[in-house]
XYZ file of C-alpha atoms in Angstrom:
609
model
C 96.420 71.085 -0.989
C 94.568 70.645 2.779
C 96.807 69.047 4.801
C 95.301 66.447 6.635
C 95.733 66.812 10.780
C 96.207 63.446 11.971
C 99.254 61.600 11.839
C 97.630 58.070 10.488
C 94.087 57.484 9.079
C 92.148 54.136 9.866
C 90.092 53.050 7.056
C 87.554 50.732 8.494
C 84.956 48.573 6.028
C 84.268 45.164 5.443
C 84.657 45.473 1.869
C 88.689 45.978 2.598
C 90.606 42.893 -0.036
C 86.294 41.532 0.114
C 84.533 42.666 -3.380
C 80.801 42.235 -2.354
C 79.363 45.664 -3.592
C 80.037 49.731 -4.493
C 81.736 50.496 -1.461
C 84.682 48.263 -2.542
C 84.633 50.664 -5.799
C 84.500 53.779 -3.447
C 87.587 52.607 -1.318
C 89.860 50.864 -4.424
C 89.248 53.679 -6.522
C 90.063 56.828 -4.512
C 92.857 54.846 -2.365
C 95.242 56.662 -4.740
C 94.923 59.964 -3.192
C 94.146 58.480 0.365
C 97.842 57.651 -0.076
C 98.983 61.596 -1.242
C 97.394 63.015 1.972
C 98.563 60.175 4.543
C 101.601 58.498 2.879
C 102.327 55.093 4.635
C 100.207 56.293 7.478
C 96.823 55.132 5.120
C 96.172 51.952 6.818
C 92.439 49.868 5.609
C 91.367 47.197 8.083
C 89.042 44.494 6.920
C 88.052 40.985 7.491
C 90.486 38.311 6.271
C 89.168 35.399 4.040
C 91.732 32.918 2.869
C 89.835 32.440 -0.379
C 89.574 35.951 -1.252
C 92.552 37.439 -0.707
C 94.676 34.994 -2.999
C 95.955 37.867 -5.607
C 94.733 40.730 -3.902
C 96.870 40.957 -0.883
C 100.207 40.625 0.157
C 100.984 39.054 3.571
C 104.018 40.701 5.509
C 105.409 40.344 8.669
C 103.965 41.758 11.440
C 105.699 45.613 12.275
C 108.149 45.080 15.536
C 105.859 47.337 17.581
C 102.584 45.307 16.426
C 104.148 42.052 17.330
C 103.654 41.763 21.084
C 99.819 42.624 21.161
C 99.578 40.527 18.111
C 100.164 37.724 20.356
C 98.202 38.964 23.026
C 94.808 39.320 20.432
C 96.220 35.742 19.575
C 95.407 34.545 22.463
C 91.733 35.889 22.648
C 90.986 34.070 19.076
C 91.647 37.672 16.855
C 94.331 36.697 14.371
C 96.044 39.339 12.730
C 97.402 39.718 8.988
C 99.625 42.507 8.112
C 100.736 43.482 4.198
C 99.563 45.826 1.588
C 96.355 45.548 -0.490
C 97.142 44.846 -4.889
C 94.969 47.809 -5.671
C 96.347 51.471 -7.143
C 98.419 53.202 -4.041
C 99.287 49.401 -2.699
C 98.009 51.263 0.799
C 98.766 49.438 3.769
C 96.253 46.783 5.525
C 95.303 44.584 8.511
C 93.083 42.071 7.784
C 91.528 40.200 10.822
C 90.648 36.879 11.300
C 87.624 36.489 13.403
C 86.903 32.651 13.034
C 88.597 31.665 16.872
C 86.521 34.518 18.310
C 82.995 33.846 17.087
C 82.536 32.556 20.430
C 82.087 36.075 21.717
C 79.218 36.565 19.486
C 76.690 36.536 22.149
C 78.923 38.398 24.314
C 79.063 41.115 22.014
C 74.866 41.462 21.233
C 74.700 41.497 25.177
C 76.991 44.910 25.605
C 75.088 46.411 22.599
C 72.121 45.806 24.118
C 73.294 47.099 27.235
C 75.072 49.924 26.721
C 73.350 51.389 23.273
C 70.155 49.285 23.473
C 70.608 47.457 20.012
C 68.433 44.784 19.713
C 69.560 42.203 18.005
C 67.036 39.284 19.544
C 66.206 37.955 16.066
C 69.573 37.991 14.717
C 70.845 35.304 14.526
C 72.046 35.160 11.245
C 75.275 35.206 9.308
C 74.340 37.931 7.579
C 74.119 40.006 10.974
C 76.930 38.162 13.071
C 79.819 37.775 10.959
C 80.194 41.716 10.472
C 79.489 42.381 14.077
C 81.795 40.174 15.524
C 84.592 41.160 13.252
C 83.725 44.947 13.573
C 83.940 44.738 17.471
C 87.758 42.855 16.990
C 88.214 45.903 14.732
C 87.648 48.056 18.215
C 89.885 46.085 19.817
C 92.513 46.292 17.438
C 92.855 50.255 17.109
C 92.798 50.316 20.838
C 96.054 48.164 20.450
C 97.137 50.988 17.877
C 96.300 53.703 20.108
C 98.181 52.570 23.104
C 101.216 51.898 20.348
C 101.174 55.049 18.245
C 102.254 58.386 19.628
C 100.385 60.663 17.150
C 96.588 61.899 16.325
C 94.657 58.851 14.941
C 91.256 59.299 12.915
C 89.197 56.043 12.253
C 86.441 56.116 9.216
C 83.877 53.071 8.981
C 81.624 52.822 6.372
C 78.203 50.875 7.261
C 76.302 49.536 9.622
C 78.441 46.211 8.933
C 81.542 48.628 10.775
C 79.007 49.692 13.220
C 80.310 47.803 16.517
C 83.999 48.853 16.295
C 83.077 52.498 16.183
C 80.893 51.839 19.375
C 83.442 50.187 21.040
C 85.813 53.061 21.055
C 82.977 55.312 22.521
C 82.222 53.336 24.942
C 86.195 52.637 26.169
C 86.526 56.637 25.446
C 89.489 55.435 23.231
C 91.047 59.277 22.164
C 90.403 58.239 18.288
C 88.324 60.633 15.805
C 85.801 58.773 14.880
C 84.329 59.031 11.210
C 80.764 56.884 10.048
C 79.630 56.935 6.997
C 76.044 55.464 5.455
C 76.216 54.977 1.599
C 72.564 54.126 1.766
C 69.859 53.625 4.937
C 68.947 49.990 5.838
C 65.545 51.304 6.532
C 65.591 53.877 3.453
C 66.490 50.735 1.435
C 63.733 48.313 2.435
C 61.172 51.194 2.521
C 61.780 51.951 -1.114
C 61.369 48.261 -1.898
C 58.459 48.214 -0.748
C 57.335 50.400 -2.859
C 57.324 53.552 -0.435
C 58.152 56.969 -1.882
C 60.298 58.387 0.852
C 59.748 61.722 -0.260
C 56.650 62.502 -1.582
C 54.286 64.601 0.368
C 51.303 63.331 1.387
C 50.659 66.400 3.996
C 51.467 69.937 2.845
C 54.953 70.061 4.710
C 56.170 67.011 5.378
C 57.605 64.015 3.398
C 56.189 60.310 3.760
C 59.202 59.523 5.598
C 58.685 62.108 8.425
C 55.093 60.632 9.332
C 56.580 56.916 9.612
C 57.936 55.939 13.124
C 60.989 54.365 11.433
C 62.170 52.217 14.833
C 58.920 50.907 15.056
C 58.374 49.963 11.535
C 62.274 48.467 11.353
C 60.413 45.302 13.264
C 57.686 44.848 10.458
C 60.686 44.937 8.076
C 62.401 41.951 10.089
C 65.398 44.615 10.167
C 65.291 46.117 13.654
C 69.143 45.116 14.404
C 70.844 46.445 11.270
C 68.926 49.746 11.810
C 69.443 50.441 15.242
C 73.211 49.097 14.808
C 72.968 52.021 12.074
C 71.663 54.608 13.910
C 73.842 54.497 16.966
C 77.117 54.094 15.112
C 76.333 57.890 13.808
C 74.915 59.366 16.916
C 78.140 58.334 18.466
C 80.396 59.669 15.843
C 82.646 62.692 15.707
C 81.616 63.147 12.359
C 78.881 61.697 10.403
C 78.669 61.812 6.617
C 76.657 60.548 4.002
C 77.480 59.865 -0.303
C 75.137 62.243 -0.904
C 72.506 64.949 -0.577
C 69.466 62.477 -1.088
C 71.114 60.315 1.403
C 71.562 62.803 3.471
C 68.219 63.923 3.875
C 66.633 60.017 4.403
C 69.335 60.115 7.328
C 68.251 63.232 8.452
C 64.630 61.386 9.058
C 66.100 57.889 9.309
C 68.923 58.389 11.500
C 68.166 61.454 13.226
C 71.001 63.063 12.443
C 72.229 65.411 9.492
C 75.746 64.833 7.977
C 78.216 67.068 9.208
C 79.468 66.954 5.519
C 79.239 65.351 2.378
C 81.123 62.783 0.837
C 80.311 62.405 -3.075
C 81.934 59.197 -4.792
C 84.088 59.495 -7.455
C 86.101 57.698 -10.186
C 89.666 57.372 -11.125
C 89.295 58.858 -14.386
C 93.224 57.658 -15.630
C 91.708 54.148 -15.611
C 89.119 54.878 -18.189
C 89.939 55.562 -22.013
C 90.626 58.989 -23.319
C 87.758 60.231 -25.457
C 89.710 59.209 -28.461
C 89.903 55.664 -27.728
C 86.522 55.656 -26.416
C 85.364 56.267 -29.703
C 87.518 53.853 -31.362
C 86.345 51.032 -28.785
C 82.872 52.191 -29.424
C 82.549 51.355 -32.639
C 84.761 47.809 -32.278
C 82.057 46.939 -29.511
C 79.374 47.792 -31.051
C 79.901 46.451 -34.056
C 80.308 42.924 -31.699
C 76.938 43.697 -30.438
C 75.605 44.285 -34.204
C 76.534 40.577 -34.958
C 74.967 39.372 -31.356
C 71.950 40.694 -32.490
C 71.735 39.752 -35.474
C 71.950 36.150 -34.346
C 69.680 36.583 -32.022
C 66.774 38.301 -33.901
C 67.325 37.577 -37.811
C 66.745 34.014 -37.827
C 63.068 35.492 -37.372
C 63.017 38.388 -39.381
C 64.957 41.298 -40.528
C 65.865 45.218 -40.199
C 68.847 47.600 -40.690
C 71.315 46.971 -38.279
C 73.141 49.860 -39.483
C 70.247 52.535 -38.441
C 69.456 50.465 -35.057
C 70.002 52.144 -31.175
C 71.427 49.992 -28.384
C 69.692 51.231 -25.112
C 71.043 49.771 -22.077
C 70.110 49.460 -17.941
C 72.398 47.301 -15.790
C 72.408 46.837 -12.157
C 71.065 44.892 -9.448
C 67.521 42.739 -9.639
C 65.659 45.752 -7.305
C 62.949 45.876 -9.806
C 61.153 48.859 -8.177
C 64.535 50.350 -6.445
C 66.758 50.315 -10.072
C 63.470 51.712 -11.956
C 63.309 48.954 -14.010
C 59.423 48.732 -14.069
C 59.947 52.709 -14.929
C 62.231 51.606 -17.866
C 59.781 48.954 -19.386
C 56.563 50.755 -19.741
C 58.725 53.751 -20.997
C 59.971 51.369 -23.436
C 56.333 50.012 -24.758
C 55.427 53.839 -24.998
C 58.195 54.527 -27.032
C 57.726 51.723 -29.101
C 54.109 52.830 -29.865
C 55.127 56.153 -30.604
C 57.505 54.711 -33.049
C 55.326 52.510 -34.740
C 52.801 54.955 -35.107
C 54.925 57.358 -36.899
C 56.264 54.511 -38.766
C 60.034 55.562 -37.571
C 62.707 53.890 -40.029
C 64.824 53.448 -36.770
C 64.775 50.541 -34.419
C 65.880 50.554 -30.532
C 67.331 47.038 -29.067
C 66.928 47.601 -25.448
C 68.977 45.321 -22.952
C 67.999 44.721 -19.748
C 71.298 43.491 -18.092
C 70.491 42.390 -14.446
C 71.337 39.265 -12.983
C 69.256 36.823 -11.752
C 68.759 32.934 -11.244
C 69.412 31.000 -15.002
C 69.466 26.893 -15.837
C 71.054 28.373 -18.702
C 71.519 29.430 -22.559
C 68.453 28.947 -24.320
C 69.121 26.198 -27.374
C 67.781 28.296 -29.900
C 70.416 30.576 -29.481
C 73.172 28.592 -29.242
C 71.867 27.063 -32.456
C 71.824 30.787 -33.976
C 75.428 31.606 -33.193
C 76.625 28.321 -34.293
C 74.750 28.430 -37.192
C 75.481 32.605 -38.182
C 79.545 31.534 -37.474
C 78.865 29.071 -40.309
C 77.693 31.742 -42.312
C 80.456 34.289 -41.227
C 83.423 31.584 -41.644
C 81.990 30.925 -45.020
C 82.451 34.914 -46.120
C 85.496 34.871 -44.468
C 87.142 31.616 -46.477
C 86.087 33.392 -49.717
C 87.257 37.031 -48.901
C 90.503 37.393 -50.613
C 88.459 35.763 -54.093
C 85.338 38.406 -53.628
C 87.653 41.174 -53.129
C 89.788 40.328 -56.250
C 86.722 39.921 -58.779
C 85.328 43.597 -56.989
C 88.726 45.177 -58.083
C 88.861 43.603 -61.719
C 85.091 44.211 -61.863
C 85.747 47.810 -61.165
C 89.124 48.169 -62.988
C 87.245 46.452 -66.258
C 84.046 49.199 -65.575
C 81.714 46.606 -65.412
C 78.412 46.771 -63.797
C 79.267 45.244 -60.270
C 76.452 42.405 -59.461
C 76.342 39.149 -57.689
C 77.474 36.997 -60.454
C 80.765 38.533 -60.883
C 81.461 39.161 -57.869
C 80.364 35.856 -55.890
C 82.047 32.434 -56.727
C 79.012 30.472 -58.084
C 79.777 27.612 -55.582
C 80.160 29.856 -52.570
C 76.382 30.990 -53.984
C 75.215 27.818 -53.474
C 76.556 26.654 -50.062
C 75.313 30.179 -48.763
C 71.406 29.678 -49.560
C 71.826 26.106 -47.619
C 73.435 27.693 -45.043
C 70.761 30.635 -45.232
C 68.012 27.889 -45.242
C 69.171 26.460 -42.213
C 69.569 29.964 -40.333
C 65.730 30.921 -40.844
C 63.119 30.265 -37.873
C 59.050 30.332 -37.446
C 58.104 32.457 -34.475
C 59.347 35.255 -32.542
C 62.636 35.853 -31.160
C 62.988 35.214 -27.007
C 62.578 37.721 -24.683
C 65.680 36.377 -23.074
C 68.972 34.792 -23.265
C 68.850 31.845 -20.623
C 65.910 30.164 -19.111
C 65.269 31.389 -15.445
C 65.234 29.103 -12.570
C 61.403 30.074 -11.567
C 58.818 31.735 -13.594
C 56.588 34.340 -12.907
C 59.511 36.745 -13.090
C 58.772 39.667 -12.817
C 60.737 41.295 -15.697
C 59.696 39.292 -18.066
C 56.006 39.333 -16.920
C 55.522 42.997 -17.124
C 57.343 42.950 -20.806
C 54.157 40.815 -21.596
C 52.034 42.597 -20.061
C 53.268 45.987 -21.912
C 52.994 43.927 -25.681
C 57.053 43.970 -25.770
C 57.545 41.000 -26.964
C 59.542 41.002 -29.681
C 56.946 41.051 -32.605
C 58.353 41.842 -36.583
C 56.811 45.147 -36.050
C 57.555 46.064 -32.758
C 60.705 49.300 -33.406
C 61.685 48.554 -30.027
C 62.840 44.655 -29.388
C 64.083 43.422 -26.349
C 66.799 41.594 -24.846
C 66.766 40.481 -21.494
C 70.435 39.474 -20.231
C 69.858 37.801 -16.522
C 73.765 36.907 -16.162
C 76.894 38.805 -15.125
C 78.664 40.213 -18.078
C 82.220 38.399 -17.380
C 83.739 38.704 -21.247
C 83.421 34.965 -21.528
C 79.795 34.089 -20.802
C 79.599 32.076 -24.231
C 77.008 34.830 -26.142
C 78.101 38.944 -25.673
C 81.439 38.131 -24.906
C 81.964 41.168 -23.408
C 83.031 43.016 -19.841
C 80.301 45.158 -18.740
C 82.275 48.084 -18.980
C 83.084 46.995 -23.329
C 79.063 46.559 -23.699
C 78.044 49.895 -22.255
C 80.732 51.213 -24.222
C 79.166 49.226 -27.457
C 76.102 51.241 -26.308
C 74.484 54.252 -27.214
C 72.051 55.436 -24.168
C 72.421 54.319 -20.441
C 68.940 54.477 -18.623
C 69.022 54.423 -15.250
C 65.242 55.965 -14.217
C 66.337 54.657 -10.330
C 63.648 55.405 -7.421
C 66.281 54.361 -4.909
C 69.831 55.402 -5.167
C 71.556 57.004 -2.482
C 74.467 57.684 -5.328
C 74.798 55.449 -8.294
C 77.821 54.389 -9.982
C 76.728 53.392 -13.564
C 75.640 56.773 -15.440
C 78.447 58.080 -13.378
C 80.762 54.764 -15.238
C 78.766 55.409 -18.270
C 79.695 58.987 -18.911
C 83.773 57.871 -18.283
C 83.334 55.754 -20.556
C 82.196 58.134 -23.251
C 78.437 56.776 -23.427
C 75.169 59.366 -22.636
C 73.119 58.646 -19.989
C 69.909 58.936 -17.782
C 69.573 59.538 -14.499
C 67.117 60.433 -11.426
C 66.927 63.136 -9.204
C 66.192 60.926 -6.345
C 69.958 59.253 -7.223
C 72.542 61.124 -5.562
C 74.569 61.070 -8.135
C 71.499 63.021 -10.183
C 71.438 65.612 -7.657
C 75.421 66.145 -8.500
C 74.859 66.748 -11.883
C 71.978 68.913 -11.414
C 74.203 71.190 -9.835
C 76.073 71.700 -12.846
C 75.526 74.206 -15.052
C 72.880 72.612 -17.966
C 74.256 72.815 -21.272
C 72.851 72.082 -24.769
C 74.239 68.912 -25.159
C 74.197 67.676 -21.381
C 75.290 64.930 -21.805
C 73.922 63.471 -18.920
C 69.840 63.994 -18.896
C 68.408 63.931 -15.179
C 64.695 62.642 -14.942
C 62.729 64.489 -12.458
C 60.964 61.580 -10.039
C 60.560 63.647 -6.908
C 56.891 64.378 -5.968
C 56.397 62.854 -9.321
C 53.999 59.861 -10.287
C 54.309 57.423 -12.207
C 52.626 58.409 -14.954
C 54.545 62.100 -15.710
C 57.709 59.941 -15.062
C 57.086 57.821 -17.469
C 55.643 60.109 -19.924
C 58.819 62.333 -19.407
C 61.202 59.030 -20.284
C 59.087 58.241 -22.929
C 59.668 61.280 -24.614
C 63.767 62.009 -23.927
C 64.466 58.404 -25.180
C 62.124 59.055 -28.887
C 63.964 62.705 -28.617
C 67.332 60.644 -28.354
C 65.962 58.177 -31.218
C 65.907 61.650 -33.241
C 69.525 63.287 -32.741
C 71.662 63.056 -35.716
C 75.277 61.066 -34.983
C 76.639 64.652 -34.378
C 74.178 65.355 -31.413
C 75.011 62.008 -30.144
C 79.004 63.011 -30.355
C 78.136 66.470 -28.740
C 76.476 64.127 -25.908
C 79.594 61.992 -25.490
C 82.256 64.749 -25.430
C 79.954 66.259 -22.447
C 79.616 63.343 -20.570
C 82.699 62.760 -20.486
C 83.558 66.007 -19.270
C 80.904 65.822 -16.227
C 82.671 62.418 -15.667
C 85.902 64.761 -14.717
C 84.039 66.747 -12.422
C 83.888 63.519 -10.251
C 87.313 62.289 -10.205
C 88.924 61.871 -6.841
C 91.262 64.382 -7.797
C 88.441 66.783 -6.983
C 86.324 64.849 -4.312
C 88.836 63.122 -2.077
C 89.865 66.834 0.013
C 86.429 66.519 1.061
C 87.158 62.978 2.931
C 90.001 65.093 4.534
C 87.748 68.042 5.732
C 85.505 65.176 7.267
C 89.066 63.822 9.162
C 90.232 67.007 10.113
C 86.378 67.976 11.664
C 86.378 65.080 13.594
C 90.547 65.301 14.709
C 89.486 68.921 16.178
C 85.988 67.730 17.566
C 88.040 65.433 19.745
C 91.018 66.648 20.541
C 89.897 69.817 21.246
C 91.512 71.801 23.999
C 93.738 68.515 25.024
C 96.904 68.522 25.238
C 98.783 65.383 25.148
C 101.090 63.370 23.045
C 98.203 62.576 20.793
C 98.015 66.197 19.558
C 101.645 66.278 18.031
């Protein structure tokens, strides 16, 4: 194992006992092995928010040799909270209470300004503020831990949002190896939503982003501060890494400056289900989704649930960034193709992205209630249908309704039937939205998916959180990918991308981009015949190939027997092994111990025991 060189590791992010997005899955989830390399020496600092930390962390007393610049920081409105973070490896943490020191916020844009030229004029936002004034405390605080520790210390701070505290141990010349690490551009971002491909080539040798004078354009984009914050905080690193290849080479462009290494992300693999249970919770799941649909679409007309596809993309509402326009007209395509050759199967596609509801629709509240009628009503005559199937059988009688069905349980069922039935078409969606012209559902129109008796792909569109208890599903979002059969995740931004990467742990196929870092991963894998994984090529592509290209793995995947789609499963689950932190977290270790020699090269002092 590579034994880490400094005697305690800093881990700086504002995501530290604060969920907001995937790096709080990066940190919790390879924290675990932070602790093998650095024991108790693994400290995270983040921002403390009374609210939020209720079950996640426990407070301790301040350590003796903390105590007296605790009171000191006191004094200048930076509160400290010492204990250990609830997650796997219960690693050690310092959250910081900023609220008495807000005051400084000014202060602080003025000596950014100054000494890195940061401009942060139009800033003034909470957005902005809040992560720079507690980042900056953060400075302050591991100078405190300098002065007090008597061994090599590196710091790592992921973001922009960490940006100021990395700065202010530059410009003190604090002896700390310094770490920064960009899971995705904030320029890279807001180009791609805007519809910019960052790497295409419009001249013969360079990519779109190398003709774009990115500080300049950072003003149209209203993002100037975040950017510049961004860029600085990895000039001035010892090290700078990025979560991928893709994001390394926007930050090349972006940035100006190449990782010294990369950091892929990774899963705990122990917290996901062997492939055994997998399976097993696979077909429970499903089958829960097999009765939500059925509620949802057979009040309107029928087809065999039992030869039916679930198809699944999840993520954030970045409708050109998540590929989701990519993943509708692929969808209509396929749905042509299907219909044309008059395919036998059908494909329920969700669309599971979040975005402002009023709430369930009233149809299909009706549905469910009125399907549990019909269910409950089975259910109360089970134990009498299953006795006149096993005399019926036992007598060798020709089995049929009438001797198997009490005749009164006939009757109630046709009322109940009755009532179930609707005129129309099913909904495109689950809840009403807060504002129309959305543009999810508008392109579904547009593309003739909506939900006709003849359409082999139908549509679901699932704008809420799946919590388990959201009154319709019922389900986590890691039990309704697993109740799934194909992830597709055609993303045109992703500087890594968790889900196929979730997907495949949890035993479910996937698609993925090779503008997603976690795309480019796979691709270096060797390519099997099952992969498991399937990698859609959107580099220098348009549109229309991409499309064209999803259109036809997703009717290919509509053709595999259930022994392809086994072969699938067993090898995504394998590639889902490849990325476990077991594997990937030495690299965060050869990024500590590049920056611990970068800066204490040739210096001999206490520091360097």
């Amino acid at each position: 194992m590579t034994k880490a060189k400094a005697g305690t590791f800093l881990e700086v992010s504002w995501e530290i006992c604060n969920k907001v997005g995937g790096i709080w899955t990066v940190i919790t989830s390879k924290a675990g092995q932070m602790k093998k390399y650095y024991k108790d020496r693994y400290i995270c600092i983040g921002p403390y928010f009374a609210e939020k930390v209720i079950g996640s962390f426990e407070e301790n007393p301040a350590p003796k040799e903390c105590r007296e610049f605790c009171k000191e920081l006191e004094k200048q409105g930076i509160i400290l909270h010492f204990g250990k973070w609830l997650i796997k490896g219960e690693p050690r943490a310092i959250l910081i209470d900023f609220a008495n020191f807000r005051f400084k916020t000014d202060d602080i844009k003025k000596e950014l300004w100054e000494s890195f030229k940061i401009d942060s004029l139009r800033s003034n936002y909470v957005e902005y503020n809040e992560p720079i004034v507690w980042s900056y405390a953060v400075g302050i605080v591991i100078q405190k831990l300098y002065d007090t520790f008597d061994h090599k210390i590196v710091a790592q701070f992921h973001e922009w949002l960490a940006g100021p505290g990395l700065l202010y141990i530059k410009k003190n010349n604090i002896d700390v190896a310094t770490v920064f690490t960009t899971h995705a551009t904030v320029m890279g971002r807001a180009l791609a939503s805007a519809g910019i491909d960052l790497f295409s080539k419009p001249e013969k040798d360079k990519y779109k982003v190398q003709l774009i004078d990115i500080d300049k354009e950072s003003y149209n984009y209203n993002t100037e501060a975040k950017h510049l914050l961004e860029k600085k905080a990895a000039e001035n690193s010892d090290i700078f890494t990025t979560v991928s290849e893709v994001t390394g080479l926007e930050a090349r462009y972006i940035l100006r400056r190449e990782p010294d290494i990369i950091l892929p992300n990774g899963l705990d693999n122990n917290k996901f289900p062997t492939f055994e249970e997998a399976s097993i919770e696979h077909r429970t799941h499903r089958n829960h989704i097999r009765e939500f649909v059925m509620y949802y679409f057979f009040p309107y007309y029928q087809f065999d649930i039992k030869n039916t596809l679930f198809f699944f993309l999840a993520g954030r509402y970045e409708f050109k960034n998540k590929g989701i326009d990519i993943f509708i007209k692929s969808l209509a395509e396929l749905n042509n193709k299907m219909k044309k050759e008059k395919s036998k199967k059908t494909v329920v596609a969700f669309i599971w992205v979040p975005t402002a509801i009023r709430g369930i629709k009233l149809d299909i509240l009706e549905n469910r209630t009125l399907f549990k009628d019909l269910k409950d009503g089975l259910q109360e005559e089970s134990d009498e249908i299953d006795r006149n199937i096993l005399y019926t059988m036992a007598s060798k009688k020709k089995l049929n309704k009438e001797n198997i069905f009490p005749k009164n349980f006939m009757d109630e069922t046709k009322k109940r039937l009755m009532k179930f039935k609707k005129k129309g078409k099913p909904p495109l969606m689950t809840h009403d939205l807060q504002q129309y012209g959305d543009m999810v559902t508008d392109l579904l129109i547009e593309t003739g998916l909506d939900n006709k008796k003849d359409d082999k792909v139908k549509i679901i569109f699932y704008p809420i959180y799946l919590t388990g208890a959201d009154g319709l599903l019922d389900l986590t979002y890691y039990e309704s990918m697993q109740g799934g059969h194909l992830g597709v995740f055609p993303s045109f931004y992703e500087p890594w991308g968790y889900t196929p990467l979730e997907a495949a742990a949890l035993g479910v196929s996937s698609v993925t981009t090779d503008l997603a870092g976690f795309g480019k991963f796979i691709l270096s894998k060797k390519k099997k015949k099952y992969p498991g994984i399937f990698v859609l090529e959107r580099m220098n592509k348009e549109d229309k190939e991409i499309i064209g290209n999803l259109t036809d793995f997703m009717y290919k995947f509509t053709q595999f027997t259930r022994h392809d789609r086994v072969k699938n499963k067993i090898e995504a689950k394998k590639l889902a092994e490849k990325a476990d932190w077991k594997k990937l977290s030495v690299n965060y270790i050869k990024a500590h111990n590049k920056a611990v020699q970068k800066r204490y090269k040739n210096k001999e002092n206490s520091k360097n025991k």
